[in-house]
Short mmCIF file of C-alpha atoms and ligand atoms in Angstrom, two decimals:
data_model
loop_
_atom_site.label_atom_id
_atom_site.label_comp_id
_atom_site.label_asym_id
_atom_site.label_seq_id
_atom_site.Cartn_x
_atom_site.Cartn_y
_atom_site.Cartn_z
CA UNK A 1 -5.69 9.22 16.03
CA UNK A 2 -3.19 8.43 18.72
CA UNK A 3 -4.90 8.89 22.08
CA UNK A 4 -1.68 9.31 24.01
CA UNK A 5 -2.02 11.46 27.15
CA UNK A 6 1.24 13.17 26.22
CA UNK A 7 -0.51 14.50 23.08
CA UNK A 8 -3.39 16.30 24.79
CA UNK A 9 -2.72 16.78 28.51
CA UNK A 10 -1.97 20.48 28.10
CA UNK A 11 -5.58 21.04 27.00
CA UNK A 12 -6.87 19.32 30.15
CA UNK A 13 -5.01 21.23 32.80
CA UNK A 14 -8.09 22.63 34.54
CA UNK A 15 -9.83 19.34 35.27
CA UNK A 16 -9.30 15.62 34.99
CA UNK A 17 -11.42 14.15 32.16
CA UNK A 18 -14.16 11.91 33.56
CA UNK A 19 -12.78 8.81 31.84
CA UNK A 20 -9.70 9.11 34.08
CA UNK A 21 -11.50 9.47 37.42
CA UNK A 22 -11.14 6.15 39.25
CA UNK A 23 -14.04 4.79 41.33
CA UNK A 24 -13.72 6.02 44.95
CA UNK A 25 -12.25 2.75 46.27
CA UNK A 26 -9.42 2.75 43.74
CA UNK A 27 -8.38 6.39 44.05
CA UNK A 28 -5.01 7.07 45.64
CA UNK A 29 -6.47 9.95 47.69
CA UNK A 30 -3.41 11.76 48.91
CA UNK A 31 -0.84 11.51 46.12
CA UNK A 32 2.03 12.35 48.42
CA UNK A 33 2.62 9.65 51.01
CA UNK A 34 5.40 9.22 53.59
CA UNK A 35 8.73 8.14 52.13
CA UNK A 36 9.84 4.63 52.72
CA UNK A 37 13.00 5.19 54.74
CA UNK A 38 13.83 1.54 55.06
CA UNK A 39 14.21 0.41 51.44
CA UNK A 40 17.63 -1.23 51.42
CA UNK A 41 20.33 0.58 49.48
CA UNK A 42 23.02 -1.82 48.31
CA UNK A 43 26.42 -0.60 47.17
CA UNK A 44 27.54 -3.04 44.49
CA UNK A 45 30.85 -1.30 43.91
CA UNK A 46 32.09 -0.79 47.43
CA UNK A 47 35.32 -2.55 48.15
CA UNK A 48 34.35 -2.38 51.81
CA UNK A 49 31.92 -5.26 51.61
CA UNK A 50 32.88 -8.73 50.39
CA UNK A 51 31.02 -10.45 47.57
CA UNK A 52 29.38 -12.76 50.10
CA UNK A 53 28.20 -9.73 52.13
CA UNK A 54 26.63 -8.21 49.01
CA UNK A 55 24.94 -11.50 48.17
CA UNK A 56 23.54 -11.77 51.69
CA UNK A 57 22.36 -8.14 51.67
CA UNK A 58 20.46 -8.72 48.41
CA UNK A 59 18.83 -11.91 49.61
CA UNK A 60 17.87 -10.30 52.93
CA UNK A 61 16.36 -7.31 51.10
CA UNK A 62 14.56 -9.66 48.71
CA UNK A 63 13.05 -11.55 51.61
CA UNK A 64 12.13 -8.67 53.87
CA UNK A 65 11.16 -6.21 51.20
CA UNK A 66 11.08 -7.57 47.67
CA UNK A 67 12.51 -4.20 46.65
CA UNK A 68 15.95 -2.62 46.98
CA UNK A 69 18.06 0.01 45.27
CA UNK A 70 21.57 -0.52 43.92
CA UNK A 71 24.29 2.09 43.52
CA UNK A 72 27.82 1.87 42.08
CA UNK A 73 26.31 -0.75 39.81
CA UNK A 74 28.55 -0.30 36.79
CA UNK A 75 26.05 1.29 34.38
CA UNK A 76 27.67 4.65 33.54
CA UNK A 77 25.72 7.64 34.91
CA UNK A 78 26.17 9.43 31.60
CA UNK A 79 24.52 6.55 29.74
CA UNK A 80 21.63 6.58 32.25
CA UNK A 81 21.22 10.34 31.71
CA UNK A 82 21.35 9.94 27.92
CA UNK A 83 18.77 7.14 28.07
CA UNK A 84 16.45 9.25 30.25
CA UNK A 85 16.79 12.16 27.85
CA UNK A 86 16.12 10.18 24.69
CA UNK A 87 13.10 8.51 26.33
CA UNK A 88 11.61 11.82 27.53
CA UNK A 89 12.32 13.27 24.09
CA UNK A 90 10.33 10.45 22.51
CA UNK A 91 7.18 11.49 24.41
CA UNK A 92 7.79 15.16 23.61
CA UNK A 93 7.85 14.48 19.86
CA UNK A 94 5.07 15.69 17.60
CA UNK A 95 1.73 13.88 17.48
CA UNK A 96 2.57 12.66 13.94
CA UNK A 97 5.95 11.27 14.88
CA UNK A 98 4.50 9.28 17.77
CA UNK A 99 1.53 8.13 15.68
CA UNK A 100 3.82 6.00 13.49
CA UNK A 101 4.52 3.83 16.49
CA UNK A 102 1.06 3.92 18.09
CA UNK A 103 -0.75 0.74 19.09
CA UNK A 104 -4.27 1.28 20.41
CA UNK A 105 -4.51 -2.27 21.68
CA UNK A 106 -1.06 -2.76 23.20
CA UNK A 107 -1.51 -6.53 23.19
CA UNK A 108 -1.36 -6.80 19.40
CA UNK A 109 2.38 -6.24 19.18
CA UNK A 110 5.34 -6.33 21.52
CA UNK A 111 6.55 -3.15 19.85
CA UNK A 112 4.92 0.23 20.09
CA UNK A 113 3.54 3.01 22.20
CA UNK A 114 0.18 2.57 23.89
CA UNK A 115 -1.72 4.57 26.45
CA UNK A 116 -3.14 3.70 29.89
CA UNK A 117 -2.60 -0.07 29.87
CA UNK A 118 -2.44 -3.01 27.50
CA UNK A 119 -6.22 -3.22 27.76
CA UNK A 120 -7.04 0.35 26.72
CA UNK A 121 -9.90 -0.50 24.30
CA UNK A 122 -11.69 -2.55 27.00
CA UNK A 123 -11.19 -0.25 29.96
CA UNK A 124 -13.98 1.50 31.88
CA UNK A 125 -11.50 3.96 33.32
CA UNK A 126 -8.14 4.96 31.88
CA UNK A 127 -4.82 5.52 33.59
CA UNK A 128 -2.77 8.70 33.26
CA UNK A 129 0.22 7.41 31.35
CA UNK A 130 1.70 6.39 28.00
CA UNK A 131 4.10 3.48 27.58
CA UNK A 132 6.61 2.73 24.87
CA UNK A 133 7.60 -0.92 24.94
CA UNK A 134 9.77 -3.23 22.93
CA UNK A 135 11.89 -6.35 23.30
CA UNK A 136 15.68 -6.03 23.57
CA UNK A 137 16.60 -9.65 22.93
CA UNK A 138 18.26 -10.65 20.69
CA UNK A 139 19.40 -7.07 20.36
CA UNK A 140 20.65 -7.29 16.76
CA UNK A 141 17.32 -8.73 15.59
CA UNK A 142 14.90 -6.44 17.37
CA UNK A 143 16.64 -3.07 17.21
CA UNK A 144 15.47 -2.50 13.62
CA UNK A 145 11.87 -2.37 14.91
CA UNK A 146 12.57 0.22 17.61
CA UNK A 147 11.67 3.88 17.07
CA UNK A 148 13.99 5.57 14.61
CA UNK A 149 13.18 8.93 16.18
CA UNK A 150 14.61 10.65 18.24
CA UNK A 151 17.52 10.14 15.91
CA UNK A 152 19.88 8.65 18.52
CA UNK A 153 17.25 6.41 20.17
CA UNK A 154 18.56 3.09 18.83
CA UNK A 155 22.18 3.90 19.55
CA UNK A 156 21.61 5.08 23.14
CA UNK A 157 19.02 2.48 24.08
CA UNK A 158 21.04 -0.30 22.44
CA UNK A 159 24.01 0.52 24.66
CA UNK A 160 21.75 1.01 27.69
CA UNK A 161 20.01 -2.36 27.20
CA UNK A 162 23.37 -4.12 26.96
CA UNK A 163 24.60 -2.58 30.21
CA UNK A 164 21.36 -3.17 32.11
CA UNK A 165 21.28 -6.82 31.00
CA UNK A 166 24.85 -7.20 32.27
CA UNK A 167 23.85 -5.65 35.60
CA UNK A 168 20.85 -7.95 35.89
CA UNK A 169 23.11 -10.99 35.36
CA UNK A 170 25.41 -9.73 38.06
CA UNK A 171 22.54 -9.32 40.50
CA UNK A 172 21.13 -12.75 39.60
CA UNK A 173 24.58 -14.33 40.19
CA UNK A 174 24.71 -12.70 43.63
CA UNK A 175 21.19 -13.99 44.34
CA UNK A 176 22.32 -17.53 43.40
CA UNK A 177 25.23 -17.17 45.77
CA UNK A 178 23.05 -15.81 48.57
CA UNK A 179 20.44 -18.57 48.19
CA UNK A 180 22.96 -21.37 47.79
CA UNK A 181 22.01 -22.13 44.17
CA UNK A 182 24.64 -23.25 41.64
CA UNK A 183 26.39 -20.38 39.89
CA UNK A 184 24.50 -19.67 36.69
CA UNK A 185 21.26 -21.31 37.90
CA UNK A 186 19.33 -18.12 37.10
CA UNK A 187 21.28 -17.48 33.89
CA UNK A 188 20.59 -19.02 30.47
CA UNK A 189 16.95 -19.49 29.50
CA UNK A 190 15.61 -18.43 32.91
CA UNK A 191 16.72 -14.85 32.34
CA UNK A 192 17.04 -14.81 28.58
CA UNK A 193 14.39 -12.26 27.69
CA UNK A 194 14.70 -8.56 28.20
CA UNK A 195 11.95 -6.07 27.39
CA UNK A 196 11.89 -2.34 28.00
CA UNK A 197 8.75 -0.56 29.22
CA UNK A 198 9.27 3.18 29.14
CA UNK A 199 6.49 4.94 31.02
CA UNK A 200 5.62 8.60 30.70
CA UNK A 201 3.30 10.22 33.24
CA UNK A 202 2.49 13.78 32.10
CA UNK A 203 1.60 16.49 34.67
CA UNK A 204 -1.92 15.69 35.86
CA UNK A 205 -4.70 18.09 36.94
CA UNK A 206 -5.83 15.84 39.83
CA UNK A 207 -3.32 13.25 41.07
CA UNK A 208 -5.64 12.27 43.94
CA UNK A 209 -8.32 10.81 41.65
CA UNK A 210 -6.28 8.84 39.13
CA UNK A 211 -3.21 6.64 38.92
CA UNK A 212 -0.40 6.23 36.42
CA UNK A 213 -0.04 2.54 37.06
CA UNK A 214 -2.41 0.51 39.26
CA UNK A 215 -1.20 -1.72 42.05
CA UNK A 216 0.45 -4.85 40.72
CA UNK A 217 3.15 -7.44 41.25
CA UNK A 218 5.73 -7.78 38.51
CA UNK A 219 5.23 -11.03 36.58
CA UNK A 220 8.96 -11.09 35.79
CA UNK A 221 12.01 -12.89 37.09
CA UNK A 222 13.46 -9.57 38.15
CA UNK A 223 12.81 -5.93 37.23
CA UNK A 224 15.24 -3.01 37.13
CA UNK A 225 13.76 0.50 37.21
CA UNK A 226 15.48 3.78 36.45
CA UNK A 227 13.06 6.28 37.88
CA UNK A 228 14.77 9.59 37.14
CA UNK A 229 14.35 12.43 39.63
CA UNK A 230 10.55 12.77 39.92
CA UNK A 231 8.61 11.00 42.71
CA UNK A 232 5.83 8.60 41.75
CA UNK A 233 6.74 5.01 42.61
CA UNK A 234 5.06 3.68 45.77
CA UNK A 235 5.26 0.32 47.54
CA UNK A 236 2.77 -1.35 49.85
CA UNK A 237 4.46 -2.02 53.16
CA UNK A 238 2.61 -3.08 56.32
CA UNK A 239 -0.73 -2.06 54.78
CA UNK A 240 0.37 1.45 53.83
CA UNK A 241 1.58 3.01 50.61
CA UNK A 242 5.05 4.45 50.94
CA UNK A 243 7.01 6.50 48.41
CA UNK A 244 10.27 5.24 46.91
CA UNK A 245 12.26 8.46 46.82
CA UNK A 246 14.24 8.68 43.61
CA UNK A 247 18.01 8.40 43.66
CA UNK A 248 18.67 9.36 40.03
CA UNK A 249 21.84 7.30 39.59
CA UNK A 250 20.41 4.19 41.27
CA UNK A 251 18.36 1.32 39.92
CA UNK A 252 15.35 0.12 41.86
CA UNK A 253 15.34 -3.67 41.72
CA UNK A 254 12.14 -5.65 42.31
CA UNK A 255 11.86 -9.36 42.79
CA UNK A 256 9.34 -10.69 40.26
CA UNK A 257 6.86 -13.52 40.75
CA UNK A 258 9.08 -16.05 38.92
CA UNK A 259 11.92 -15.52 41.35
CA UNK A 260 9.47 -15.83 44.22
CA UNK A 261 8.51 -19.28 42.93
CA UNK A 262 12.08 -20.43 42.17
CA UNK A 263 13.22 -19.33 45.62
CA UNK A 264 10.17 -21.04 47.19
CA UNK A 265 9.20 -17.75 48.88
CA UNK A 266 12.68 -17.00 50.19
CA UNK A 267 12.41 -13.93 47.98
CA UNK A 268 9.09 -12.15 47.56
CA UNK A 269 7.54 -9.83 45.06
CA UNK A 270 5.88 -6.77 46.55
CA UNK A 271 2.85 -4.80 45.46
CA UNK A 272 3.60 -1.40 43.97
CA UNK A 273 2.02 1.36 41.86
CA UNK A 274 2.83 4.72 40.29
CA UNK A 275 1.01 7.95 41.11
CA UNK A 276 1.04 11.12 39.03
CA UNK A 277 1.90 14.66 40.06
CA UNK A 278 0.56 18.02 38.97
CA UNK A 279 3.84 19.77 38.19
CA UNK A 280 6.33 17.66 36.28
CA UNK A 281 6.21 14.90 33.70
CA UNK A 282 7.78 11.72 35.02
CA UNK A 283 9.53 9.16 32.85
CA UNK A 284 10.69 5.77 34.14
CA UNK A 285 12.67 3.19 32.20
CA UNK A 286 11.76 -0.30 33.26
CA UNK A 287 13.72 -3.42 32.28
CA UNK A 288 11.78 -6.65 32.58
CA UNK A 289 14.10 -9.65 32.75
CA UNK A 290 12.06 -12.73 31.94
CA UNK A 291 12.44 -16.45 31.34
CA UNK A 292 12.01 -17.78 27.81
CA UNK A 293 8.44 -18.85 27.09
CA UNK A 294 9.27 -22.56 27.29
CA UNK A 295 11.17 -22.28 30.58
CA UNK A 296 9.84 -24.44 33.37
CA UNK A 297 9.41 -22.46 36.57
CA UNK A 298 9.45 -24.37 39.84
CA UNK A 299 10.98 -24.16 43.31
CA UNK A 300 14.71 -24.95 43.03
CA UNK A 301 15.33 -28.51 44.27
CA UNK A 302 18.12 -27.46 46.65
CA UNK A 303 15.73 -25.11 48.45
CA UNK A 304 13.16 -27.80 49.08
CA UNK A 305 13.27 -30.50 51.75
CA UNK A 306 11.12 -32.03 54.47
CA UNK A 307 11.09 -28.84 56.46
CA UNK A 308 10.66 -26.63 53.41
CA UNK A 309 8.12 -28.33 51.16
CA UNK A 310 7.59 -26.86 47.69
CA UNK A 311 4.97 -24.13 47.76
CA UNK A 312 4.30 -24.06 44.02
CA UNK A 313 3.59 -26.41 41.14
CA UNK A 314 5.89 -26.52 38.13
CA UNK A 315 4.61 -24.54 35.18
CA UNK A 316 5.73 -23.12 31.86
CA UNK A 317 6.46 -19.43 32.00
CA UNK A 318 4.16 -18.88 29.02
CA UNK A 319 1.25 -20.37 31.00
CA UNK A 320 1.89 -18.09 33.93
CA UNK A 321 1.85 -15.13 31.62
CA UNK A 322 -1.43 -16.17 30.04
CA UNK A 323 -3.01 -16.44 33.48
CA UNK A 324 -1.55 -13.13 34.47
CA UNK A 325 -3.10 -11.36 31.50
CA UNK A 326 -6.43 -13.14 31.92
CA UNK A 327 -6.62 -12.32 35.62
CA UNK A 328 -5.64 -8.74 35.08
CA UNK A 329 -8.94 -7.21 36.09
CA UNK A 330 -9.74 -9.62 38.90
CA UNK A 331 -9.05 -9.30 42.57
CA UNK A 332 -6.63 -12.14 42.75
CA UNK A 333 -2.95 -12.60 42.65
CA UNK A 334 -1.97 -14.62 39.55
CA UNK A 335 0.56 -16.53 41.58
CA UNK A 336 -2.19 -18.08 43.69
CA UNK A 337 -3.17 -20.23 40.71
CA UNK A 338 0.16 -22.00 40.88
CA UNK A 339 0.35 -22.47 44.63
CA UNK A 340 0.23 -26.02 45.90
CA UNK A 341 -1.93 -25.01 48.81
CA UNK A 342 -4.42 -22.44 47.70
CA UNK A 343 -4.54 -19.56 50.09
CA UNK A 344 -7.03 -16.72 50.23
CA UNK A 345 -5.94 -13.86 48.01
CA UNK A 346 -3.87 -11.56 50.18
CA UNK A 347 -4.09 -8.55 47.99
CA UNK A 348 -6.80 -6.42 46.58
CA UNK A 349 -5.96 -6.10 42.93
CA UNK A 350 -3.59 -7.10 40.23
CA UNK A 351 -3.38 -5.34 36.96
CA UNK A 352 -0.91 -5.66 34.18
CA UNK A 353 1.18 -2.72 33.07
O1 AKG B 401 7.07 3.87 36.82
C1 AKG B 401 7.50 3.24 37.78
O2 AKG B 401 8.32 3.70 38.56
C2 AKG B 401 7.02 1.83 38.05
C3 AKG B 401 6.98 0.93 36.88
C4 AKG B 401 6.53 -0.46 37.19
O3 AKG B 401 6.26 -0.82 38.30
C5 AKG B 401 6.41 -1.45 36.10
O4 AKG B 401 6.58 -1.09 34.93
O5 AKG B 401 6.13 -2.62 36.40
FE1 FE2 B 402 6.04 -2.99 38.37
#
């Protein structure tokens, strides 16, 4: 029986089931936090700014924040709306339709819908969300394993994945320019893989006692999030959680840990989480752009010199990912394992989506 929250939440509207109540130290408390006014908003289309200005703005945002939003990015608004609709429709389908795609242990396949987190069967406490995930690369090979319901899912999401991948390449090219890396340095195998994680956070009876997604750093090269028009995404800034107010036609872009390493900390990944709300279901469409498994991740040589010694060892991306999954429940940042000088863990928890 598929244990998806979207299947049964309507029967639990008076109180949060005990299995979803986080221990006091991990509860979000107030679910509504101040908005983060300072998240950079970068206009990729504007003719007003030169290409070099856009590149500098992205690199500055990546350094100071690790998060920014892009508008006029070239992905048609209509396609974004269609993608949001088909993804919400997926979670509104009947229990039987979703069951065909259900994966109780999300780690057993890269395709499928799971609930809470990839570690559901081993969790003490569950999270208030369902996630549909699948690879998008190579598109022609993997599309046949995507959901065939809603009927237009493959068509819409196929076009969406193509456009988002194009946008990610554009942003990565601008990052190369801003950092002084050769054009294409972040292309090819370093950004070859693309996976979609489509999260659904149903209305929740007590958003103060549970989370949709625990605090984490993205293990990716770069992540692009379409967060629709419902609040829920929060970032940790100066020791406080701040809300990332949705701009429905924008993409939120986060620097992932791999880009932090390649840039030798000139770009940083930032801790973030998703809270629930009591009124509206929230769906977010998250594109993880990742290196191929065999890619070697290391600080780019041109960013390293006497004054800027390398901060990380070289490693295979697949080894980072293994560590990331293994460390999921521990209070340590996976990246610390690859640092040349071990530093005390700066952050309280890391958990995989
Ligand atoms: O749902 C969201 O807005 C956040 C998703 C996220 O951080 C992730 O999938 O890594
Ligand atoms: Fe994330």
